[in-house]
XYZ file of N, CA, C and O in Angstrom:
536
model
N 14.611 -12.268 10.716
C 12.731 -11.991 9.891
C 13.330 -11.042 9.953
O 13.748 -9.836 10.481
N 12.934 -10.381 8.785
C 12.938 -8.624 8.402
C 11.310 -8.003 8.517
O 10.266 -8.881 8.436
N 11.242 -6.698 8.588
C 9.700 -6.458 8.717
C 9.595 -5.425 8.459
O 11.318 -5.032 7.820
N 8.016 -5.546 7.593
C 8.147 -4.054 7.299
C 6.924 -3.734 7.531
O 6.241 -3.866 8.645
N 6.521 -2.680 7.525
C 5.540 -1.409 7.785
C 4.424 -1.900 6.621
O 3.747 -1.171 5.688
N 3.030 -1.813 6.650
C 1.633 -1.288 5.887
C 0.789 -0.041 5.878
O 0.625 0.237 7.736
N 1.053 0.806 4.790
C 0.490 1.945 4.864
C -1.471 1.332 4.168
O -0.635 1.090 3.010
N -2.122 1.768 4.647
C -3.644 1.481 4.671
C -5.150 3.035 4.963
O -4.789 3.932 5.465
N -5.068 2.614 4.039
C -6.634 4.109 3.416
C -7.802 3.850 4.218
O -7.687 3.073 3.827
N -8.086 4.524 4.629
C -9.640 4.664 6.086
C -10.826 5.168 5.057
O -11.411 4.221 4.633
N -10.776 6.214 3.139
C -11.876 5.172 2.723
C -13.038 4.721 2.387
O -13.656 5.155 2.676
N -11.845 3.757 2.108
C -12.428 2.593 1.754
C -12.918 1.103 2.811
O -12.384 -0.288 2.500
N -12.412 1.471 4.272
C -12.383 0.790 4.913
C -12.225 -0.671 5.069
O -11.236 -1.604 5.444
N -13.893 -0.705 4.714
C -13.763 -2.646 4.637
C -13.181 -3.464 3.708
O -12.849 -3.607 3.500
N -13.224 -2.996 2.360
C -12.030 -3.059 1.233
C -11.068 -3.163 2.068
O -10.053 -4.607 1.182
N -10.810 -2.098 2.691
C -8.837 -2.289 3.125
C -8.138 -3.612 3.518
O -7.497 -3.741 4.225
N -9.404 -3.414 4.413
C -9.571 -4.395 5.776
C -9.343 -5.906 5.075
O -8.581 -6.508 6.010
N -9.825 -6.418 4.393
C -10.067 -7.399 3.665
C -8.245 -7.427 2.510
O -7.340 -7.937 3.082
N -7.494 -5.869 2.214
C -6.338 -6.957 1.819
C -4.926 -6.328 2.680
O -4.496 -6.883 2.861
N -5.850 -5.994 4.458
C -4.549 -5.583 5.538
C -4.695 -7.719 5.821
O -3.782 -7.967 5.994
N -6.501 -8.154 4.981
C -5.908 -9.618 6.335
C -5.438 -10.720 4.813
O -4.717 -11.507 5.122
N -5.440 -9.965 3.480
C -4.609 -11.164 2.824
C -3.170 -10.276 2.767
O -2.344 -11.674 2.886
N -2.731 -9.229 3.109
C -1.425 -8.333 3.217
C -1.486 -9.983 4.291
O 0.556 -9.892 5.045
N -1.169 -9.935 5.003
C -0.426 -9.883 6.383
C -0.906 -11.374 6.395
O -0.067 -11.796 6.258
N -1.971 -12.409 5.455
C -1.469 -13.399 5.756
C -0.378 -14.160 4.268
O 0.233 -15.202 5.001
N 0.107 -13.235 3.121
C 0.946 -13.214 2.558
C 2.561 -12.896 2.991
O 4.455 -13.690 3.518
N 2.226 -11.571 3.925
C 3.517 -11.982 5.123
C 3.495 -12.727 5.895
O 5.387 -12.842 5.424
N 2.960 -13.486 6.789
C 3.093 -14.473 7.529
C 3.990 -15.448 6.972
O 5.027 -16.513 6.717
N 3.793 -16.027 5.062
C 4.308 -16.734 4.101
C 5.430 -16.971 3.915
O 5.897 -17.653 3.254
N 5.753 -15.584 3.920
C 6.979 -15.270 3.092
C 8.168 -14.979 4.381
O 8.752 -14.251 4.380
N 7.891 -15.038 5.285
C 8.926 -14.696 6.322
C 8.650 -12.968 6.821
O 10.382 -13.139 7.849
N 7.920 -12.511 6.031
C 8.227 -11.288 6.767
C 7.619 -10.580 8.571
O 6.126 -10.805 8.755
N 8.153 -10.071 8.750
C 6.665 -9.290 10.297
C 6.024 -8.400 9.927
O 7.066 -7.133 9.353
N 5.631 -8.055 10.122
C 4.000 -6.545 10.164
C 4.531 -5.269 11.536
O 4.110 -6.407 12.484
N 5.341 -4.691 11.842
C 5.981 -4.299 12.883
C 4.989 -2.595 13.061
O 5.144 -1.977 14.148
N 3.869 -2.201 12.077
C 3.436 -1.398 12.338
C 2.669 -1.001 10.521
O 2.600 -2.185 9.861
N 1.088 -1.256 11.342
C 0.230 -0.774 10.954
C -0.963 0.151 11.246
O -0.939 0.867 11.631
N -0.458 0.956 9.130
C -0.765 2.908 9.898
C -1.573 3.963 9.379
O -2.740 2.778 7.455
N -3.117 4.120 9.531
C -4.725 3.669 8.960
C -3.524 5.624 9.109
O -4.182 6.007 9.625
N -3.682 5.831 7.530
C -4.776 7.268 7.145
C -6.238 7.540 6.244
O -6.460 6.645 6.284
N -6.414 8.953 6.442
C -7.397 8.897 5.581
C -7.762 8.554 4.012
O -8.948 7.966 3.501
N -6.321 9.224 2.895
C -6.327 8.742 2.299
C -5.443 8.272 1.490
O -3.775 8.284 2.089
N -5.778 8.062 1.428
C -4.175 7.712 -0.615
C -3.292 9.395 -0.780
O -1.519 8.903 -0.259
N -3.428 10.725 -0.014
C -2.539 11.426 0.046
C -1.937 11.395 0.900
O -0.829 12.229 0.879
N -2.266 10.927 1.887
C -1.142 11.089 3.145
C -0.291 9.895 3.067
O 0.564 9.442 4.230
N -0.802 8.745 3.006
C 0.457 7.196 2.429
C 1.643 8.280 2.207
O 2.892 7.412 3.093
N 2.426 8.919 1.311
C 3.197 9.110 1.190
C 5.032 9.655 2.620
O 5.410 9.645 3.185
N 3.543 10.697 2.938
C 4.680 11.491 3.975
C 4.002 8.987 5.827
O 5.188 9.165 5.942
N 3.488 8.866 5.542
C 3.158 7.364 6.084
C 4.564 6.522 6.605
O 4.666 6.432 7.008
N 4.246 6.791 4.989
C 5.465 5.088 4.431
C 6.756 5.914 5.008
O 7.236 5.339 4.506
N 6.828 6.622 4.319
C 8.520 8.489 4.427
C 8.715 7.937 6.230
O 9.782 7.367 6.629
N 7.713 7.637 7.093
C 8.469 7.595 8.350
C 8.494 5.865 8.203
O 9.286 5.626 9.847
N 7.984 5.088 8.308
C 7.927 4.101 8.137
C 9.715 4.166 7.506
O 10.458 2.747 8.301
N 9.332 3.913 6.922
C 11.393 3.756 5.982
C 12.272 4.569 6.389
O 13.563 4.009 6.679
N 11.974 4.990 7.969
C 13.395 5.860 8.028
C 13.324 5.278 9.287
O 15.078 5.007 9.814
N 12.989 3.766 9.584
C 12.916 3.787 10.986
C 13.918 2.246 10.747
O 13.975 1.621 9.651
N 14.736 1.738 11.515
C 15.978 1.172 11.689
C 15.707 -0.524 10.757
O 15.517 -1.304 10.975
N 14.237 -0.721 11.483
C 13.603 -1.427 11.986
C 12.582 -1.583 10.958
O 12.569 -2.888 11.026
N 12.341 -0.977 9.546
C 11.551 -1.942 8.700
C 12.536 -1.720 7.845
O 13.256 -0.988 6.914
N 13.054 -2.970 6.555
C 13.265 -2.985 5.670
C 12.295 -2.567 4.431
O 12.912 -2.329 3.424
N 11.025 -2.423 4.727
C 10.278 -2.289 3.550
C 8.952 -1.500 3.494
O 8.342 -1.949 5.010
N 7.505 -0.999 3.323
C 6.275 -0.942 2.973
C 5.759 -1.357 2.151
O 6.586 -1.481 0.871
N 4.507 -1.317 2.724
C 3.782 -1.637 1.804
C 2.121 -0.435 1.472
O 1.725 0.199 2.918
N 1.777 -0.204 0.664
C 0.631 1.053 0.573
C -0.584 0.187 0.349
O -0.668 -0.341 -0.910
N -1.040 0.573 0.886
C -2.922 -0.147 0.432
C -4.121 0.219 0.066
O -3.808 1.247 1.947
N -5.055 0.281 -0.657
C -6.336 2.212 -0.994
C -6.563 1.516 -2.086
O -6.103 0.884 -2.788
N -7.607 2.123 -2.276
C -8.524 1.662 -3.868
C -9.067 3.127 -3.767
O -9.114 4.253 -2.763
N -8.219 4.808 -5.069
C -8.723 5.330 -6.060
C -9.320 5.047 -7.025
O -8.531 5.358 -7.637
N -11.104 5.273 -5.814
C -11.719 4.799 -6.955
C -12.596 5.996 -7.933
O -11.951 7.107 -8.212
N -12.900 6.556 -9.336
C -13.187 6.560 -10.051
C -14.561 7.568 -9.799
O -15.105 7.169 -9.243
N -13.974 8.110 -10.769
C -14.925 9.918 -9.343
C -15.671 10.548 -10.893
O -15.348 10.089 -12.096
N -15.888 11.963 -10.823
C -16.522 12.830 -11.996
C -15.331 13.627 -12.605
O -15.345 14.225 -13.180
N -14.477 13.700 -11.627
C -13.915 14.810 -12.757
C -12.336 14.007 -12.288
O -12.519 12.614 -12.184
N -11.154 14.896 -12.777
C -9.788 13.628 -13.122
C -9.325 14.080 -11.225
O -7.601 13.537 -11.553
N -9.424 14.773 -10.354
C -8.657 14.164 -9.130
C -8.271 13.335 -9.052
O -7.281 13.276 -8.943
N -9.149 11.859 -9.008
C -8.220 10.759 -8.730
C -7.137 10.212 -9.336
O -6.168 9.741 -8.873
N -6.885 10.589 -10.707
C -6.208 10.243 -12.062
C -4.427 10.782 -11.033
O -3.563 10.910 -11.543
N -5.503 12.153 -11.398
C -4.039 13.694 -10.331
C -3.492 13.116 -9.755
O -1.807 12.558 -9.342
N -4.284 12.722 -8.436
C -3.865 12.285 -6.774
C -2.916 11.212 -6.934
O -2.161 10.624 -6.659
N -3.332 9.540 -8.172
C -2.944 8.837 -7.942
C -2.013 9.023 -8.801
O 0.013 8.058 -7.402
N -1.503 9.611 -9.606
C -0.301 9.481 -10.135
C 0.950 10.055 -8.849
O 1.960 9.858 -9.118
N 0.923 11.227 -8.122
C 2.064 12.039 -7.423
C 2.559 10.823 -6.426
O 2.749 11.109 -6.018
N 1.110 10.268 -5.962
C 1.350 9.311 -5.051
C 2.046 8.844 -5.329
O 3.307 8.456 -4.827
N 1.622 7.487 -6.408
C 3.050 6.492 -7.369
C 4.490 7.473 -7.703
O 5.006 6.557 -6.652
N 4.411 8.881 -7.966
C 5.506 8.790 -7.440
C 6.496 8.766 -6.770
O 7.399 8.950 -6.786
N 5.112 9.429 -6.096
C 6.650 9.649 -4.459
C 6.574 9.360 -3.605
O 7.653 8.483 -3.572
N 5.714 7.331 -4.123
C 6.210 6.325 -3.807
C 7.434 6.370 -3.876
O 8.871 5.382 -3.373
N 8.009 6.483 -5.569
C 8.989 5.074 -6.318
C 10.145 6.835 -5.706
O 10.727 5.661 -5.245
N 9.822 7.816 -5.713
C 10.444 8.545 -5.380
C 11.329 7.832 -3.262
O 12.488 8.102 -4.444
N 10.810 7.680 -3.476
C 11.011 7.063 -1.720
C 11.469 5.387 -1.477
O 12.358 5.623 -1.066
N 11.214 4.839 -3.639
C 12.139 3.731 -3.188
C 13.488 3.862 -2.456
O 14.174 3.843 -2.485
N 13.444 5.066 -4.329
C 14.440 5.216 -4.695
C 16.274 5.872 -3.523
O 17.125 5.922 -3.358
N 15.044 7.148 -2.384
C 15.804 7.467 -1.943
C 16.367 7.082 -0.201
O 17.310 6.873 0.409
N 15.218 5.951 -0.659
C 16.058 5.638 1.151
C 16.185 3.425 0.820
O 16.763 3.018 1.881
N 16.088 3.248 -0.464
C 17.241 2.082 -1.275
C 16.370 1.123 -0.257
O 16.862 -0.471 -0.301
N 14.787 1.309 0.275
C 13.831 0.127 0.096
C 12.559 -0.563 -0.477
O 12.366 0.961 -0.258
N 12.116 -0.802 -0.546
C 11.032 -1.364 -1.569
C 9.314 -0.892 -0.375
O 10.010 -1.653 0.315
N 9.268 -0.206 -2.138
C 7.849 -0.008 -1.017
C 6.452 -0.723 -1.970
O 7.045 -0.648 -3.701
N 5.793 -1.926 -1.454
C 5.371 -2.167 -2.570
C 3.871 -1.856 -2.660
O 3.350 -1.093 -1.930
N 3.549 -1.328 -4.053
C 2.279 -0.750 -3.361
C 0.421 -1.749 -4.258
O 0.500 -2.225 -4.989
N -0.044 -1.006 -3.012
C -0.865 -2.587 -3.626
C -2.339 -1.107 -3.657
O -3.013 -1.496 -2.547
N -2.578 0.114 -4.463
C -3.505 0.744 -4.979
C -4.497 -0.003 -5.355
O -3.948 -0.004 -7.153
N -5.658 0.247 -5.400
C -6.505 -0.659 -6.896
C -6.993 0.758 -7.014
O -7.161 1.722 -7.153
N -6.976 1.012 -8.451
C -6.912 2.636 -9.414
C -5.896 3.562 -9.088
O -4.809 3.021 -9.790
N -5.951 4.162 -9.978
C -7.242 5.357 -9.518
C -7.429 4.918 -11.154
O -7.631 4.211 -12.018
N -9.365 5.716 -11.101
C -10.185 4.667 -11.785
C -11.061 4.075 -12.371
O -12.145 3.327 -12.935
N -10.983 2.996 -10.975
C -10.963 1.953 -10.867
C -13.027 2.149 -10.836
O -13.280 2.925 -9.713
N -13.557 1.709 -11.047
C -15.548 1.210 -11.134
C -15.581 0.739 -10.072
O -14.600 -0.767 -9.675
N -16.514 1.186 -9.517
C -17.440 -0.141 -7.827
C -17.179 -1.872 -8.287
O -16.490 -2.340 -7.237
N -17.945 -2.298 -9.287
C -18.014 -3.316 -9.805
C -17.056 -4.422 -10.073
O -16.507 -5.376 -9.789
N -15.075 -2.749 -10.353
C -13.822 -4.116 -10.483
C -13.507 -3.653 -9.174
O -12.240 -5.144 -9.486
N -13.480 -3.050 -8.323
C -12.736 -3.597 -6.890
C -12.339 -5.377 -6.502
O -11.923 -5.448 -5.908
N -13.961 -5.700 -5.832
C -14.418 -6.789 -5.442
C -12.876 -8.082 -6.316
O -12.467 -8.632 -4.413
N -12.857 -8.125 -7.905
C -11.606 -9.432 -7.252
C -10.909 -8.974 -7.361
O -9.098 -10.149 -6.974
N -10.665 -8.192 -7.446
C -8.865 -7.266 -7.094
C -8.569 -7.260 -6.091
O -6.809 -6.743 -6.010
N -9.355 -7.165 -4.864
C -9.358 -6.904 -3.926
C -7.603 -7.784 -2.599
O -6.742 -7.141 -2.646
N -7.524 -8.924 -2.754
C -6.950 -9.845 -2.040
C -5.799 -9.594 -3.060
O -3.859 -9.745 -2.685
N -5.801 -10.284 -5.140
C -4.935 -10.377 -5.386
C -3.681 -8.616 -5.053
O -3.312 -8.605 -5.625
N -4.303 -7.998 -5.223
C -3.875 -6.832 -5.279
C -2.523 -6.512 -4.546
O -1.729 -6.109 -3.646
N -2.953 -7.101 -3.300
C -2.560 -7.095 -1.693
C -0.766 -7.779 -1.241
O -0.578 -7.412 -1.730
N -2.016 -9.015 -2.140
C -1.088 -10.809 -1.668
C 0.185 -9.920 -3.039
O 1.610 -9.645 -2.626
N 0.004 -9.234 -4.146
C 0.915 -8.427 -4.997
C 2.096 -8.165 -4.446
O 2.912 -7.882 -4.645
N 1.288 -6.763 -3.724
C 2.781 -5.838 -3.015
C 2.912 -6.298 -2.126
O 4.187 -5.735 -2.031
N 2.734 -7.528 -0.803
C 4.110 -7.262 -0.727
C 4.128 -8.427 -0.775
O 6.166 -8.504 -0.254
N 4.120 -9.252 -1.948
C 5.203 -10.384 -2.455
C 6.432 -9.316 -3.106
O 7.655 -9.676 -3.438
N 5.612 -8.526 -3.992
C 6.642 -7.159 -4.277
C 8.133 -6.792 -3.612
O 9.059 -6.989 -3.840
N 6.899 -6.173 -2.686
C 8.340 -5.810 -1.105
C 9.336 -7.086 -0.290
O 11.044 -7.059 -0.835
N 8.775 -8.606 -0.286
C 9.715 -9.775 -0.105
C 10.589 -9.353 -1.046
O 12.580 -9.580 -0.651
N 10.005 -9.677 -2.343
C 11.119 -10.050 -2.795
C 11.595 -9.274 -3.136
O 12.969 -9.303 -3.394
N 12.005 -7.900 -2.941
C 12.812 -6.973 -3.526
C 14.744 -7.490 -1.595
O 14.798 -6.423 -1.922
N 13.893 -7.228 -1.001
C 14.069 -7.045 0.556
C 15.003 -8.207 0.213
O 16.473 -8.355 0.713
N 14.327 -9.581 0.457
C 15.257 -10.731 -0.628
C 17.009 -10.637 -1.352
O 18.024 -11.405 -0.928
N 16.400 -8.720 -2.348
C 17.172 -9.465 -3.051
C 18.028 -8.940 -2.221
O 19.109 -8.318 -2.936
N 18.385 -7.740 -0.955
C 18.755 -6.235 -0.943
C 20.628 -7.016 -0.657
O 20.750 -6.339 -0.337
């Protein structure tokens, strides 16, 4: 069994707890163990937490879950692009997959509920697929 770690943003804690529930279900279905669930303040902290997980010998991949909601400025867009770029760089640096289940940037509140579980599931499935190919 391969192991993964999950990094979660606590800014939208209620919704992200639902994402975590879905991620656990999909991980179990895919035969993945979850060796760490790391809560961080928001998306800016996710790359460092993911890096710490990828450095572990017992972690074959990681998943980032959270929400970057539409704000009144471009902060969310800038942050979202920086975070995704950093996560891609970490995949390539460690040659371990990072499944990204971050809603947004720029998502409207009404768009969040129907996407919570599908995004979490897709992030774990992407990670699992690449672990299997490894």
